[in-house]
Tab-separated table of C-alpha atoms in Angstrom:
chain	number	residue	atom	x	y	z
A	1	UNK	CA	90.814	118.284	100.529
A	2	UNK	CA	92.676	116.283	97.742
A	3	UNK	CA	93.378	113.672	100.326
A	4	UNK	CA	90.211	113.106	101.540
A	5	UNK	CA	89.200	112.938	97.023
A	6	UNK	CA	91.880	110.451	97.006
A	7	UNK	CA	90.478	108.276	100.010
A	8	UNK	CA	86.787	108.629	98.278
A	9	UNK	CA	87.796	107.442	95.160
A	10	UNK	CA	89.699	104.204	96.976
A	11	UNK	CA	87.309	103.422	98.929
A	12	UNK	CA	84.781	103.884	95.566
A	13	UNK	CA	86.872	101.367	93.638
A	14	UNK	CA	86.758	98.991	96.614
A	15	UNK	CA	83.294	98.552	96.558
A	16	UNK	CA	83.339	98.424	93.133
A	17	UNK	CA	85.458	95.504	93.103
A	18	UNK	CA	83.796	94.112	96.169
A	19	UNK	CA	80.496	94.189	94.236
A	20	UNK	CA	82.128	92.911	90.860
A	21	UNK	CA	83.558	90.189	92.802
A	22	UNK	CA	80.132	89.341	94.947
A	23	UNK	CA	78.264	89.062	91.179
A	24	UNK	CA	80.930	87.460	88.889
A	25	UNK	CA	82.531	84.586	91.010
A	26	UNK	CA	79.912	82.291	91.505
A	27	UNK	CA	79.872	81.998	87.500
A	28	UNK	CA	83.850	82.126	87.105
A	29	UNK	CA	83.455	79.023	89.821
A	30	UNK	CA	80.681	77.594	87.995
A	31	UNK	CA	82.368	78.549	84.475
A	32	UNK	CA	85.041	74.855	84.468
A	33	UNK	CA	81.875	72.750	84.464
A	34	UNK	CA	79.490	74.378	81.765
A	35	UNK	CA	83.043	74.742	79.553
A	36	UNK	CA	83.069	70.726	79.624
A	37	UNK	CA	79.829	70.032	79.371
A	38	UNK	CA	79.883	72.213	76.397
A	39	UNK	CA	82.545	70.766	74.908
A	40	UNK	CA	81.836	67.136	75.950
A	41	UNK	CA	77.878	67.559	76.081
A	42	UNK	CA	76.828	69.789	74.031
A	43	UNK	CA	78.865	69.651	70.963
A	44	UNK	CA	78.289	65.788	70.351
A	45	UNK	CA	74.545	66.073	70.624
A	46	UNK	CA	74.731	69.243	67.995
A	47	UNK	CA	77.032	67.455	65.842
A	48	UNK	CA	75.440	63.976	66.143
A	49	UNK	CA	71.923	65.830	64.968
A	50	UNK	CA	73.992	66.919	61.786
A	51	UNK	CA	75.446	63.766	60.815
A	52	UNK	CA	72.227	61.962	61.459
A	53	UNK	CA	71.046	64.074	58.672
A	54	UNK	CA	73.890	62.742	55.905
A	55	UNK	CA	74.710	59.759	54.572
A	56	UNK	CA	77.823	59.642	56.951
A	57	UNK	CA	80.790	56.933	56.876
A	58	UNK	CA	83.983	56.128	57.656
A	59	UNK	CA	84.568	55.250	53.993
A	60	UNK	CA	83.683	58.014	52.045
A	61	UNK	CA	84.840	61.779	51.979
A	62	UNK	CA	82.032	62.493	50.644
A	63	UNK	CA	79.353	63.378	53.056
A	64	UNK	CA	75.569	63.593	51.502
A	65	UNK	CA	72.457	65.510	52.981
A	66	UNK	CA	69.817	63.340	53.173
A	67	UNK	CA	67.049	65.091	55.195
A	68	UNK	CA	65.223	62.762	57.805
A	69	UNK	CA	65.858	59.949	55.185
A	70	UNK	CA	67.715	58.061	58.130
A	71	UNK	CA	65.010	58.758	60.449
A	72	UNK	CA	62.969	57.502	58.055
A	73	UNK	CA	64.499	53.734	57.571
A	74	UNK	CA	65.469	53.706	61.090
A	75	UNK	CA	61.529	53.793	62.171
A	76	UNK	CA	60.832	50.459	59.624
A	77	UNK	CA	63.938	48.457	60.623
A	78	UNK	CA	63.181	45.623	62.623
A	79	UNK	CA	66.635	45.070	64.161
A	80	UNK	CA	66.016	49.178	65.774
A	81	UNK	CA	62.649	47.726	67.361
A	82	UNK	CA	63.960	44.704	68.483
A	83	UNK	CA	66.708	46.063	70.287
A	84	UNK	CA	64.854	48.696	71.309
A	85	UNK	CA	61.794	45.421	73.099
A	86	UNK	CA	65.176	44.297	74.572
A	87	UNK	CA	66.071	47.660	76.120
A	88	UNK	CA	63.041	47.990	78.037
A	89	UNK	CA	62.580	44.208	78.793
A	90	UNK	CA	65.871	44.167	80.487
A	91	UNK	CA	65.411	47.375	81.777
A	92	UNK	CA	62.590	46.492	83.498
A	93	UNK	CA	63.420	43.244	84.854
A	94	UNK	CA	66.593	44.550	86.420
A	95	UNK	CA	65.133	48.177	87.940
A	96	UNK	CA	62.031	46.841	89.205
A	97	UNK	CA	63.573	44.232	91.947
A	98	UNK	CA	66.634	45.638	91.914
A	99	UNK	CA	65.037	49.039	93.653
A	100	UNK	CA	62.796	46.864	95.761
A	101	UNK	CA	65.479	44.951	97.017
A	102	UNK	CA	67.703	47.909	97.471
A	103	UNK	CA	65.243	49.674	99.474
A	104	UNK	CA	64.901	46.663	102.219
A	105	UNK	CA	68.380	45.885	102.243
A	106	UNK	CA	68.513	49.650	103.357
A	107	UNK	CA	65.682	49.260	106.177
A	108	UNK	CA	67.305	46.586	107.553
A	109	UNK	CA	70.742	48.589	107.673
A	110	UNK	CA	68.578	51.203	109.190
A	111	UNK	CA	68.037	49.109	112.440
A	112	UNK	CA	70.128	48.372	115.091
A	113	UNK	CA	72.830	46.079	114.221
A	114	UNK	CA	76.139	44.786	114.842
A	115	UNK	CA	79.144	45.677	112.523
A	116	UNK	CA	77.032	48.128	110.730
A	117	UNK	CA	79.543	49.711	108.880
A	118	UNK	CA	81.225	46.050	107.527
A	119	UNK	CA	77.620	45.592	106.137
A	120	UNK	CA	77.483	48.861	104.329
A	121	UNK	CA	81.068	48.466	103.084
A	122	UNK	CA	80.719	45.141	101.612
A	123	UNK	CA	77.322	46.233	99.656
A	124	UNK	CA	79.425	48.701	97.656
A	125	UNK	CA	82.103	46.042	96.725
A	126	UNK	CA	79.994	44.787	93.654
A	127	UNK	CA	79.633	48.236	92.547
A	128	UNK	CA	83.413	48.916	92.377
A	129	UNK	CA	84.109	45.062	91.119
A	130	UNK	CA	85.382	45.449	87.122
A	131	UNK	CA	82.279	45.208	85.280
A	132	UNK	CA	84.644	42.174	82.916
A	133	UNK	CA	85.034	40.327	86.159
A	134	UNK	CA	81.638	40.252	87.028
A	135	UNK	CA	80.229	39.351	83.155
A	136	UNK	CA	82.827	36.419	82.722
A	137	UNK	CA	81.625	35.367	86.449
A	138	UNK	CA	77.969	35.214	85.751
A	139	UNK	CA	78.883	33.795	82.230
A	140	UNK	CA	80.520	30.820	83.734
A	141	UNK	CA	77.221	30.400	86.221
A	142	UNK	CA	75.141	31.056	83.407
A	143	UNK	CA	76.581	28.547	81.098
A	144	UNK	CA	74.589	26.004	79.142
A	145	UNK	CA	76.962	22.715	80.187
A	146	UNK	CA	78.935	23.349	83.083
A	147	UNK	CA	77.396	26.554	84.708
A	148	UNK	CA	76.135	26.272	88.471
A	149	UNK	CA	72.958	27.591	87.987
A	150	UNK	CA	71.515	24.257	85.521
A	151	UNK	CA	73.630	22.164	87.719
A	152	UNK	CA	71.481	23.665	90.957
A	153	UNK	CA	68.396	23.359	88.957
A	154	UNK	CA	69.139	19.761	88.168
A	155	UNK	CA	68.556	18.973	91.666
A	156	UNK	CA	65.080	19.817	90.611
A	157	UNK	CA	64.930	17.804	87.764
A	158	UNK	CA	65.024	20.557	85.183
A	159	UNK	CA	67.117	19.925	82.509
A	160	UNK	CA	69.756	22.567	81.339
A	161	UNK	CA	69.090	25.926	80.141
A	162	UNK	CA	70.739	27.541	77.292
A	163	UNK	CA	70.616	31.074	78.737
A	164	UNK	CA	72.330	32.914	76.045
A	165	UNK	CA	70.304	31.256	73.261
A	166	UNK	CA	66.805	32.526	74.298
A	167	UNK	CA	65.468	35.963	74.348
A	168	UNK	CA	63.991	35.338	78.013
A	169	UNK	CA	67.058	33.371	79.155
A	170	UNK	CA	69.021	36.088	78.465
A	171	UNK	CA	67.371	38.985	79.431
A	172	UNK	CA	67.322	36.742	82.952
A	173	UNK	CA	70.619	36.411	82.578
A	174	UNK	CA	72.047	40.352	81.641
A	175	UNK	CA	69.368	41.753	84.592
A	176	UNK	CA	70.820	39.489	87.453
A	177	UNK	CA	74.386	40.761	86.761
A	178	UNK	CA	73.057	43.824	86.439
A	179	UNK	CA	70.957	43.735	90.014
A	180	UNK	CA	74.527	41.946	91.678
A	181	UNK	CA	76.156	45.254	90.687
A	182	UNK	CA	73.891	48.111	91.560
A	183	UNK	CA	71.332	46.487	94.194
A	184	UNK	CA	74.121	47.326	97.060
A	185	UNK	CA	75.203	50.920	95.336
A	186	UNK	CA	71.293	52.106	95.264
A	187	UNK	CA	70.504	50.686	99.091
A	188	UNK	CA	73.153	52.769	100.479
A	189	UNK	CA	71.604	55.764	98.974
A	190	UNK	CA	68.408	55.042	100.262
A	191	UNK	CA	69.811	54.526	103.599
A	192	UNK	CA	71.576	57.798	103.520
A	193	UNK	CA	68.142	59.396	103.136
A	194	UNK	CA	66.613	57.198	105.497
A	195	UNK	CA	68.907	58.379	108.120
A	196	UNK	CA	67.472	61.730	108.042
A	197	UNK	CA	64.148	60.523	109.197
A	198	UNK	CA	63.285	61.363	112.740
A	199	UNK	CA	63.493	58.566	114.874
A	200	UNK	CA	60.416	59.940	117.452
A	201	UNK	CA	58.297	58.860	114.506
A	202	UNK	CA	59.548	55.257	114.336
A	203	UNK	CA	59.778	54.829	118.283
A	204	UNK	CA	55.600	56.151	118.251
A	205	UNK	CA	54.739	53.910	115.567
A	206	UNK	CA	56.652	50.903	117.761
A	207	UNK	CA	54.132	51.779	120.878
A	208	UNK	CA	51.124	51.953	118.565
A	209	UNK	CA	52.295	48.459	117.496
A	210	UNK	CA	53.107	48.728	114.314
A	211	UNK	CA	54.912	46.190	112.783
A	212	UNK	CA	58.461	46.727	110.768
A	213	UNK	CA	56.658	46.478	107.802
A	214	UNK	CA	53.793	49.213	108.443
A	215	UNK	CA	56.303	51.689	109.394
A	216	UNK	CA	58.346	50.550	105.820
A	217	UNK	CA	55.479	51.671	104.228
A	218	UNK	CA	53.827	54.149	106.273
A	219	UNK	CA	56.886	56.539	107.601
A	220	UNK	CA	60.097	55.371	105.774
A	221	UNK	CA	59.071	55.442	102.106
A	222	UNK	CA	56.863	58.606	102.289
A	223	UNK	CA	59.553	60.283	103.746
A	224	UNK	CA	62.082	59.596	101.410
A	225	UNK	CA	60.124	59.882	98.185
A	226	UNK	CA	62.473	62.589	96.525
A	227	UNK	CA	65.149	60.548	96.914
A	228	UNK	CA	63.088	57.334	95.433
A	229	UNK	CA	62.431	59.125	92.424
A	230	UNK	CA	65.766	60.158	92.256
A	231	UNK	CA	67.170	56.394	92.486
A	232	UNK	CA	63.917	55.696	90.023
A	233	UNK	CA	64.861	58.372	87.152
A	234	UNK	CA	68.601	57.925	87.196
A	235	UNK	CA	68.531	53.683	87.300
A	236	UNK	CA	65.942	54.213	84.225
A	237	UNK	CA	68.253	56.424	82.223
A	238	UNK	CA	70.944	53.669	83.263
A	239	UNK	CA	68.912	50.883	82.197
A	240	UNK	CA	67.993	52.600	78.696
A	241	UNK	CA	72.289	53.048	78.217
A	242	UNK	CA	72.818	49.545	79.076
A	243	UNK	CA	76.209	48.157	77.025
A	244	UNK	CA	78.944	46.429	78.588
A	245	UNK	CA	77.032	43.573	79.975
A	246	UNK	CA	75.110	42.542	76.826
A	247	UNK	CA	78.472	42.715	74.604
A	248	UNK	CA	80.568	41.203	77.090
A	249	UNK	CA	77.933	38.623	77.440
A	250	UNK	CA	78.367	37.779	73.981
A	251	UNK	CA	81.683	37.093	74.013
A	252	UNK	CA	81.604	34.889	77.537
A	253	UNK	CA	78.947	32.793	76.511
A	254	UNK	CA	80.353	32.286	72.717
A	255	UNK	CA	76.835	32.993	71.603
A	256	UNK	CA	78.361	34.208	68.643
A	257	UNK	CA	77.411	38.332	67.337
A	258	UNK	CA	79.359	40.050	70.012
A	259	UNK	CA	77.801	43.274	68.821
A	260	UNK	CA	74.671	41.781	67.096
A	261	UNK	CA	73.434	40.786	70.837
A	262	UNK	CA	73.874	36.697	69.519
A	263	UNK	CA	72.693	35.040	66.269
A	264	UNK	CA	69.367	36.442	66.176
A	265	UNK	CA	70.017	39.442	68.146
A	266	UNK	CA	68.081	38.049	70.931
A	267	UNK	CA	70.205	40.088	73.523
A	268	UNK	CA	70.976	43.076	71.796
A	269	UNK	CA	70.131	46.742	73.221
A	270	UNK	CA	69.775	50.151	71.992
A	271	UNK	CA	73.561	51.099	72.585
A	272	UNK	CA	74.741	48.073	71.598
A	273	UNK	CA	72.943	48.251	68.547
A	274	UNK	CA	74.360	52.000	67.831
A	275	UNK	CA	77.992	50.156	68.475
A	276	UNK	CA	77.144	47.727	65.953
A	277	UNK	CA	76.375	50.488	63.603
A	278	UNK	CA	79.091	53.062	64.015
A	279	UNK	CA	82.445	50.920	65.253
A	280	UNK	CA	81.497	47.628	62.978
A	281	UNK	CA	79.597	48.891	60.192
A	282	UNK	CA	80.867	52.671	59.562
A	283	UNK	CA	77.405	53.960	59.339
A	284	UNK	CA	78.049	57.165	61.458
A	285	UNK	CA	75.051	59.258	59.907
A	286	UNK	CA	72.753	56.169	60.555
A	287	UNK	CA	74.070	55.480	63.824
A	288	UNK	CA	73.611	59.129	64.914
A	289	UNK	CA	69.985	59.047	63.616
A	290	UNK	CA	69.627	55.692	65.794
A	291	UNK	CA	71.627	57.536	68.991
A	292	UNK	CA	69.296	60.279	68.691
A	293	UNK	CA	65.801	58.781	68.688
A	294	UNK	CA	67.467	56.945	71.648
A	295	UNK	CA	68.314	60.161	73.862
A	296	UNK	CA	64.514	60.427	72.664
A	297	UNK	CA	63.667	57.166	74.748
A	298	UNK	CA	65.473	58.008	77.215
A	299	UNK	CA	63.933	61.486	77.740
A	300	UNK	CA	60.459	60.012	77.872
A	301	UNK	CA	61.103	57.135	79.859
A	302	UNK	CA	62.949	59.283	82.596
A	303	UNK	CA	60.435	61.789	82.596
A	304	UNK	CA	56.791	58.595	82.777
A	305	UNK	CA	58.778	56.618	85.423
A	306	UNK	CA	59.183	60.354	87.546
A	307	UNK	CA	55.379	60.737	86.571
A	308	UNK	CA	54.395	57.553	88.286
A	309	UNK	CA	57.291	57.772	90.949
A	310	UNK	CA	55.633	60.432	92.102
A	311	UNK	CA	51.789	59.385	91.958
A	312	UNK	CA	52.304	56.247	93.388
A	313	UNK	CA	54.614	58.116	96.462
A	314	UNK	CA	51.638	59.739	97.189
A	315	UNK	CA	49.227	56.680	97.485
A	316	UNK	CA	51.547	55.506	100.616
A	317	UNK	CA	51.034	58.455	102.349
């Protein structure tokens, strides 16, 4: 009798640990990731709120609460909404043909061809290319004397272009590096989702006679929607982060204001402008007021391009 107790009770604990473990290790295996995002996610944004609220710098021990007063003089500075017209102007002129481009770049991958996979290698070398190596590239093309692109537009009788001097030029200028660098990265996502498509639907749509671009539009990119406004929301939040290129554009071009986005801050973003403020000026509790109506942009943006993303994926179907 005591032995059979004594096997109960063993086999009771078993299934007690069986069920402990069946509950509790997803979250220990989960637990490594929340514990950094916590302390590398979390954190900041809390403590970034609550220096944005004091007059914060490097400077000074003393560290005053100020209420929204930063919010305040952030919302009538004209450098914060001139960096922040630059933002979305380069934003947009670099997301907009970049995803277009990326997405039939990916339909042609899609098709039958030869060396396939040297094609999809080489559209992910820009991607891994230093982003320095690429900005002092497209500098030197970009330039206002010697660059290649006035001397090819020259042939047209155009006279040279001071791209880093002009708030147009520029944003030209900062969006085509960017495209170069993320046009190949984005297509082979796309084609990753467009390889999941059934092929019986493109083979039927080839003996009704439709043409490559009729089944673009009427099989690949309904099908693949999610993943377009996927590619859509993250490239936005990208675009609204945008920092290296604009300050290392600065310095290529000698523009002059590596962190002012050029003498009359014709080039300068949102985070470049927060750089400016925090690592040049010492402002920390203005820079965290600026970083957080930022995250603010970024929030909406992400979540009106999704909107639309997924509005105008249904007017294809």
């Amino acid at each position: 009798m005591a032995t059979l107790q004594a096997t109960a009770r063993r086999r009771h604990r078993r299934l007690v640990r069986h069920t402990l473990d069946l509950k509790l290790s997803p979250y220990a295996y989960i637990a490594p990731f929340f514990l950094l995002f916590c302390a590398f996610g979390v954190f900041p944004l809390i403590f970034t709120a609550w220096v944005s609220l004091h007059e914060w710098t490097l400077t000074s021990d003393v560290h005053t609460f100020i209420g929204a007063e930063n919010f305040t003089t952030l919302l009538g500075d004209g450098y914060f909404w001139n960096a922040t017209f630059n933002t979305f102007s380069i934003g947009i002129i670099s997301t907009v043909p970049q995803l277009v481009l990326a997405i039939w770049l990916a339909h042609l991958l899609n098709r039958p061809l030869r060396a396939q996979t040297f094609f999809r290698i080489t559209l992910l070398v820009p991607n891994v290319t230093s982003v320095v190596a690429v900005v002092v590239i497209f500098s030197q093309l970009f330039g206002r004397d010697y660059g290649l692109i006035n001397w090819m537009l020259s042939w047209f009788g155009i006279d040279g272009v001071a791209w880093a001097e002009g708030t147009a030029t520029s944003h030209v200028a900062i969006s085509a590096m960017i495209m170069w660098r993320w046009t190949g990265y984005n297509a082979l996502i796309f084609l990753a989702a467009m390889q999941a498509v059934p092929k019986e639907l493109y083979e039927a749509a080839t003996l009704d006679g439709a043409s490559n671009l009729t089944q673009l539009r009427k099989i690949t990119i309904p099908m693949i929607r999610p993943t377009i406004v996927f590619v859509v929301t993250v490239s936005t939040i990208g675009a609204m982060q945008i920092l290296a290129e604009p300050l290392l554009f600065g310095a290529g071009s000698g523009a002059g204001g590596i962190t002012s986005g050029g003498p009359d801050h014709q080039f300068q973003t949102l985070a470049l402008y927060v750089y400016d403020l925090g690592f040049n000026k010492f402002d920390f509790g203005y820079a965290s007021a600026a970083s957080w109506v930022m995250f603010l942009f970024v929030v909406l943006a992400a979540g009106v391009n999704y909107l639309l993303t997924r509005r105008m994926g249904g007017a294809f179907k």
